[in-house]
Amino acid sequence: MRLTLIKPTIGRPDHSLYVDEARMEPLNLGVLAALTPPDVEVAMWDDRCEPIPYHLPTDLVAITVETYTARRSYEIADEYRRRGVPVVMGGFQPTFAPQECLQHADAIFVGDAETGWADLVEEARWGALKPIHHGEPGRPQTGVLTRRDLFEGKGYLPVSLMQFTRGCRFVCDFCAVTKYFDRKHHIRAIDETLAEIEAQNRRLLFFVDDNIASDRAALKELCRALIPLKINWVSQASLDVTADGELMRLMADSGCLGHIMGFESINRASVREARKAPNLGKFDRYATQIAILRDHGFQTWAAFTLGYDHDTVDGVRATLDFALENRFTFAAFNILMPYPGTPLYDRLAAEGRHLYDGKWWLHPEYRFNAASFVPARMTPDELTEACFEARRAFNSIPSLLWRFSDLKTNLRTLARARAFWRFTPVFRREVFKKHGMRFGHFGHR
Ligand code: B12
Ligand code: SF4
């Protein structure tokens, strides 16, 4: 039996072929391949960098689908099904919009693949594929190692993705993780995590955990185990971690270069509205937390979410100033996006504030990084423009040089300086390439 795994792209700008230079390994497909019965031949295609060879014979196609990639995923699925090949979809979009996905797939997989994927493959082998499958969200890949051979030659950024935990204990209202994991977190055994590290050959790791600091005791244990390995790693963590001095020291000692951290807003009212509990302690516009992060040499990727009911155009500009003042290694000025299944989505629906018929991810007029709802104190276009302007200014060359020349973070060690120049310019380029991109390859249809 032959299985084809597909990572779809978001779309492409009009009249051009788009290659995502910031693409990282699609970890979920490497995990899926590892969970597949060993006698099945597995191929993987990444739509972000190569054409899909529809003509190659295959018995089952499996697509990983996020909300952003839904439209493109449906195009790919429709083409395979037109050729008589059964298609299965899994990931966040099938989990939260199952009926929509079932219009383009023979089967969907709701939840994590660890329990149930092998059974689904057997059903497909015998021509008895059931349309809906459920897997319990749980510990990352118990007993299997990611099939990284599938990633070779695809030009991914030089960082190995893996997971230590899944889920998060907080309930931010815009976050798709909240409902998916129901506030629980699931922790991989330390020896299995170390085996995953040893089975790959990079010294820079990205733990793609939703919030690696959700269980501080577990993270301390991991850090202690990482210290002898002399690697560097990055992850995603909530800001409350800065309150734990022992953990901050352990992270630094174990080679942590920094995290993606959700600041979301510099306006306390917006932080409350987002229900961003880890940011709601003593509110001195984050000065204390940032000082601690800098003292530990962390290269922070600050994530902002803009468009809450208390946000204004001036507030977006103030957020940019704040990001520049603090010389974050990278900052994302994300528009607040209502993803299906989130409390935010339901609230905006109840208030009648969705644009694009409430399904921006399918709408032919919607463009990447545009507001998809009516904000309270700006027009949707003002929000879109203000965020783009913030991205443009933050990613200007003078800003890049100003942020780089920070002795406490980016210039602290050679590894940090290297990481800055290896990744920051690529993320910068992608910001401009992706802005205004249409979804799917046939966005006019
Ligand atoms: C790492 C990460 C990134 C990395 C990119 C990694 C990469 N390889 O390219 C970075 C930081 C760059 C990133 C960027 C973005 N991300 Co992101 N990201 C993640 C994160 C934290 C982990 C993803 C991961 O690798 N998980 C590990 C794998 C093993 O787990 P998994 O993907 O969930 O797969 C399991 C199941 O879902 C299921 N499964 C998945 N696919 C399939 C397919 C089949 C056939 C089957 C059977 C099962 C199955 O089985 C798998 C194994 O159990 C997730 C959160 C999450 N929990 O997934 C967010 C997440 C996927 N990202 C999200 C978003 C919104 C974004 C951005 C759009 C943010 C922005 N505004 O710019 C961007 C753009 C993404 C893009 N497509 O270009 C949202 C998506 C929400 C949604 N409804 O689609 C998530 C869920 C975060 C959130 N809190 O809401 N992201
Ligand atoms: S802290 Fe981060 S991962 Fe946790 S619910 Fe909030 S946004 Fe989601």
Short mmCIF file of C-alpha atoms in Angstrom, two decimals, residues 304-308 311-313 315-317 319-320 331-337 369-371 375 378-395 431-432 435:
data_model
loop_
_atom_site.label_atom_id
_atom_site.label_comp_id
_atom_site.label_asym_id
_atom_site.label_seq_id
_atom_site.Cartn_x
_atom_site.Cartn_y
_atom_site.Cartn_z
CA PHE A 304 0.96 40.74 19.91
CA THR A 305 -2.72 40.30 19.13
CA LEU A 306 -4.41 43.50 18.02
CA GLY A 307 -8.04 44.41 17.48
CA TYR A 308 -9.62 43.98 20.88
CA ASP A 311 -7.65 48.83 20.90
CA THR A 312 -7.26 51.87 18.68
CA VAL A 313 -4.99 52.86 15.79
CA GLY A 315 -2.73 51.81 20.48
CA VAL A 316 -1.26 49.76 17.62
CA ARG A 317 1.39 52.48 17.10
CA THR A 319 2.62 48.68 20.59
CA LEU A 320 5.20 49.17 17.85
CA ALA A 331 7.81 40.63 17.01
CA ALA A 332 4.58 39.54 15.37
CA PHE A 333 1.82 42.13 15.10
CA ASN A 334 -1.02 39.68 14.54
CA ILE A 335 -4.55 40.79 13.88
CA LEU A 336 -6.94 39.14 16.29
CA MET A 337 -8.37 36.25 14.24
CA ASN A 369 -3.45 39.50 7.34
CA ALA A 370 -6.69 41.40 6.84
CA ALA A 371 -9.19 41.95 9.64
CA PRO A 375 -13.43 46.06 15.58
CA MET A 378 -11.45 51.21 14.29
CA THR A 379 -12.70 50.18 10.90
CA PRO A 380 -11.50 46.77 9.69
CA ASP A 381 -9.29 48.52 7.10
CA GLU A 382 -7.75 50.76 9.75
CA LEU A 383 -6.85 47.72 11.82
CA THR A 384 -5.37 45.94 8.80
CA GLU A 385 -3.33 49.00 7.79
CA ALA A 386 -2.14 49.83 11.31
CA CYS A 387 -0.85 46.28 11.82
CA PHE A 388 0.87 46.26 8.43
CA GLU A 389 2.52 49.61 9.21
CA ALA A 390 3.74 48.23 12.53
CA ARG A 391 5.22 45.21 10.73
CA ARG A 392 6.82 47.41 8.10
CA ALA A 393 8.45 49.71 10.68
CA PHE A 394 9.57 46.87 12.95
CA ASN A 395 11.13 45.10 9.99
CA VAL A 431 6.09 39.26 6.35
CA PHE A 432 6.05 41.25 3.12
CA HIS A 435 0.80 40.23 3.23
#
